[in-house]
Amino acid sequence: MKALFLAGGLGTRLRPLTEHLPKPMALVGNRPWLEHLLMHYKEQGIHDFVIAVNHYRELIESHLGDGSAYGVRIDYSVEKELLGTAGAIKNAEHLLSDRFIVVNADIIHQVDLTSALRFHENHGGAATICLTEVDDPSHYGVVEQSVNGRIDRFIEKPKKEDAPSNRINAGIYIMERRALDFVPTGRPVSIEKETFPLLIENGSGIYGHPIGGYWMDMGTKERYRQLHWDLLDRRFPVRIDGKVMEDKSIWLGDNVRVGQGVLFVPPVMIGDDVTIGDRAIIGPYAVVGKSSRIGSQVRLSNSILWDRCKVRAGAQLNECIFGSGMQVGPHILHEAVCNRILEVHRR
């Protein structure tokens, strides 16, 4: 069985972090999310992948290559223009197996698909939509189901009090190739608004199966922060690189140089080749990317720095997210989200 990762979207809600970067390549715990995702599905027995690319496709292709470095095989399906979810699947049809998994690659999750695959095989329909439960379904597409799990209809972003359930589309589908016979070629097609309603209407059989495990739509900066706090608190148990200190909530990468009097306030994650100046205070809830330089007496809390950032002496950062290569300081920043060179000099 093959897995198709849909990685061609623009990620507009995470800008400026995704201004020059495919959203699935955003760092999660100092590693591109798409790499985490690849390894998660490999652990579940998937070794053949197709990745649908468009926005800055070369960054994905150069990082993952043909998959051999990860012990898998990767083919790429190029969207010359954005085709929507169903359109992107149709565009990749020639690379897919008779039964395949589709994953919206910007959805953060760590789930066990065993029961969903078994459920799909037993019901015999054209597709299974993996479902997750949320407290407030009003921001998502909600499903209404029969007792046997068959989906009767979708309701897009209903009022909370009008929602027939709190089960929403998790962005993970198990599909039979025959479902693509009902997807037109050469134009954008929405799977939620066009394809699935058509398959329900014509009796092809669309079923929903709830999945457990961690699930997060990282589409906003607030959720992106929360994702990292969940990671540091181990509610999201994705792999963290580096050695764990005695506190067990402080992770230090290789070749980290720590100055005198540095205080780590857990939880903290520090990448490889990072330098931290004297008397800096790092944490709580701080992620520092590889090859970054933190000056002396810096105060860094509730913040995420990507690779190769430079924070000058005396800077104070709280609730900040900085893209790779940022330079900042010495000044105070709160809730800053930047992905460009920011130079502020003393007069």
PDB file of N, CA and C in Angstrom, residues 9 40 45 94 107 125 136 153 164 183 185 197 204 266 284-286 305 316-317 336 347:
ATOM      1  N   GLY A   9       0.177  22.891  -0.569  1.00  0.00           N
ATOM      2  CA  GLY A   9      -0.521  24.109  -0.162  1.00  0.00           C
ATOM      3  C   GLY A   9       0.408  25.262   0.175  1.00  0.00           C
ATOM      4  N   HIS A  40       6.900   8.326  10.777  1.00  0.00           N
ATOM      5  CA  HIS A  40       5.742   7.797  11.505  1.00  0.00           C
ATOM      6  C   HIS A  40       5.005   6.759  10.663  1.00  0.00           C
ATOM      7  N   GLY A  45       4.450   0.487   8.763  1.00  0.00           N
ATOM      8  CA  GLY A  45       4.547  -0.489   7.697  1.00  0.00           C
ATOM      9  C   GLY A  45       4.437   0.054   6.289  1.00  0.00           C
ATOM     10  N   HIS A  94      -1.680   8.060 -11.419  1.00  0.00           N
ATOM     11  CA  HIS A  94      -0.813   7.106 -12.122  1.00  0.00           C
ATOM     12  C   HIS A  94       0.289   6.538 -11.239  1.00  0.00           C
ATOM     13  N   ILE A 107      -1.200  18.489   8.642  1.00  0.00           N
ATOM     14  CA  ILE A 107      -1.896  18.133   9.869  1.00  0.00           C
ATOM     15  C   ILE A 107      -0.937  17.359  10.768  1.00  0.00           C
ATOM     16  N   GLY A 125     -16.494  -0.187   1.175  1.00  0.00           N
ATOM     17  CA  GLY A 125     -16.833   1.037   0.467  1.00  0.00           C
ATOM     18  C   GLY A 125     -15.641   1.637  -0.259  1.00  0.00           C
ATOM     19  N   ASP A 136     -14.915  21.931  20.080  1.00  0.00           N
ATOM     20  CA  ASP A 136     -15.715  22.890  19.328  1.00  0.00           C
ATOM     21  C   ASP A 136     -15.574  22.602  17.832  1.00  0.00           C
ATOM     22  N   ARG A 153     -23.855  12.634   5.552  1.00  0.00           N
ATOM     23  CA  ARG A 153     -23.669  13.989   5.014  1.00  0.00           C
ATOM     24  C   ARG A 153     -22.570  14.699   5.778  1.00  0.00           C
ATOM     25  N   PRO A 164     -24.169  18.011  14.424  1.00  0.00           N
ATOM     26  CA  PRO A 164     -24.734  16.696  14.733  1.00  0.00           C
ATOM     27  C   PRO A 164     -23.798  15.812  15.545  1.00  0.00           C
ATOM     28  N   VAL A 183     -13.656  11.784 -10.124  1.00  0.00           N
ATOM     29  CA  VAL A 183     -12.951  13.058  -9.969  1.00  0.00           C
ATOM     30  C   VAL A 183     -12.531  13.549 -11.350  1.00  0.00           C
ATOM     31  N   THR A 185     -10.571  15.656 -14.298  1.00  0.00           N
ATOM     32  CA  THR A 185      -9.174  16.056 -14.464  1.00  0.00           C
ATOM     33  C   THR A 185      -9.093  17.492 -14.963  1.00  0.00           C
ATOM     34  N   PRO A 197     -19.359  14.206  -1.242  1.00  0.00           N
ATOM     35  CA  PRO A 197     -20.824  14.265  -1.392  1.00  0.00           C
ATOM     36  C   PRO A 197     -21.326  13.479  -2.615  1.00  0.00           C
ATOM     37  N   SER A 204     -21.482   4.880  -3.478  1.00  0.00           N
ATOM     38  CA  SER A 204     -20.163   4.236  -3.502  1.00  0.00           C
ATOM     39  C   SER A 204     -19.718   3.776  -2.116  1.00  0.00           C
ATOM     40  N   PRO A 266      13.048  24.390  32.892  1.00  0.00           N
ATOM     41  CA  PRO A 266      12.375  23.410  32.026  1.00  0.00           C
ATOM     42  C   PRO A 266      10.900  23.706  31.845  1.00  0.00           C
ATOM     43  N   PRO A 284      10.916  29.021  30.847  1.00  0.00           N
ATOM     44  CA  PRO A 284      10.355  27.735  30.444  1.00  0.00           C
ATOM     45  C   PRO A 284       9.800  27.780  29.019  1.00  0.00           C
ATOM     46  N   TYR A 285       9.577  26.614  28.470  1.00  0.00           N
ATOM     47  CA  TYR A 285       9.014  26.448  27.130  1.00  0.00           C
ATOM     48  C   TYR A 285       9.818  27.225  26.092  1.00  0.00           C
ATOM     49  N   ALA A 286      11.026  26.717  25.849  1.00  0.00           N
ATOM     50  CA  ALA A 286      11.906  27.323  24.855  1.00  0.00           C
ATOM     51  C   ALA A 286      12.458  26.227  23.958  1.00  0.00           C
ATOM     52  N   LEU A 305      12.789  29.232  18.311  1.00  0.00           N
ATOM     53  CA  LEU A 305      13.751  29.744  17.342  1.00  0.00           C
ATOM     54  C   LEU A 305      14.112  28.627  16.388  1.00  0.00           C
ATOM     55  N   GLN A 316      15.463  40.265  25.447  1.00  0.00           N
ATOM     56  CA  GLN A 316      14.423  39.543  26.176  1.00  0.00           C
ATOM     57  C   GLN A 316      13.315  39.172  25.196  1.00  0.00           C
ATOM     58  N   LEU A 317      13.078  37.877  25.057  1.00  0.00           N
ATOM     59  CA  LEU A 317      12.088  37.373  24.102  1.00  0.00           C
ATOM     60  C   LEU A 317      11.060  36.532  24.837  1.00  0.00           C
ATOM     61  N   ALA A 336       6.362  38.370  18.995  1.00  0.00           N
ATOM     62  CA  ALA A 336       6.866  38.661  17.657  1.00  0.00           C
ATOM     63  C   ALA A 336       6.958  37.366  16.851  1.00  0.00           C
ATOM     64  N   ARG A 347      21.901  53.166  19.228  1.00  0.00           N
ATOM     65  CA  ARG A 347      22.396  54.456  18.749  1.00  0.00           C
ATOM     66  C   ARG A 347      23.357  55.043  19.767  1.00  0.00           C
TER      67      ARG A 347
END
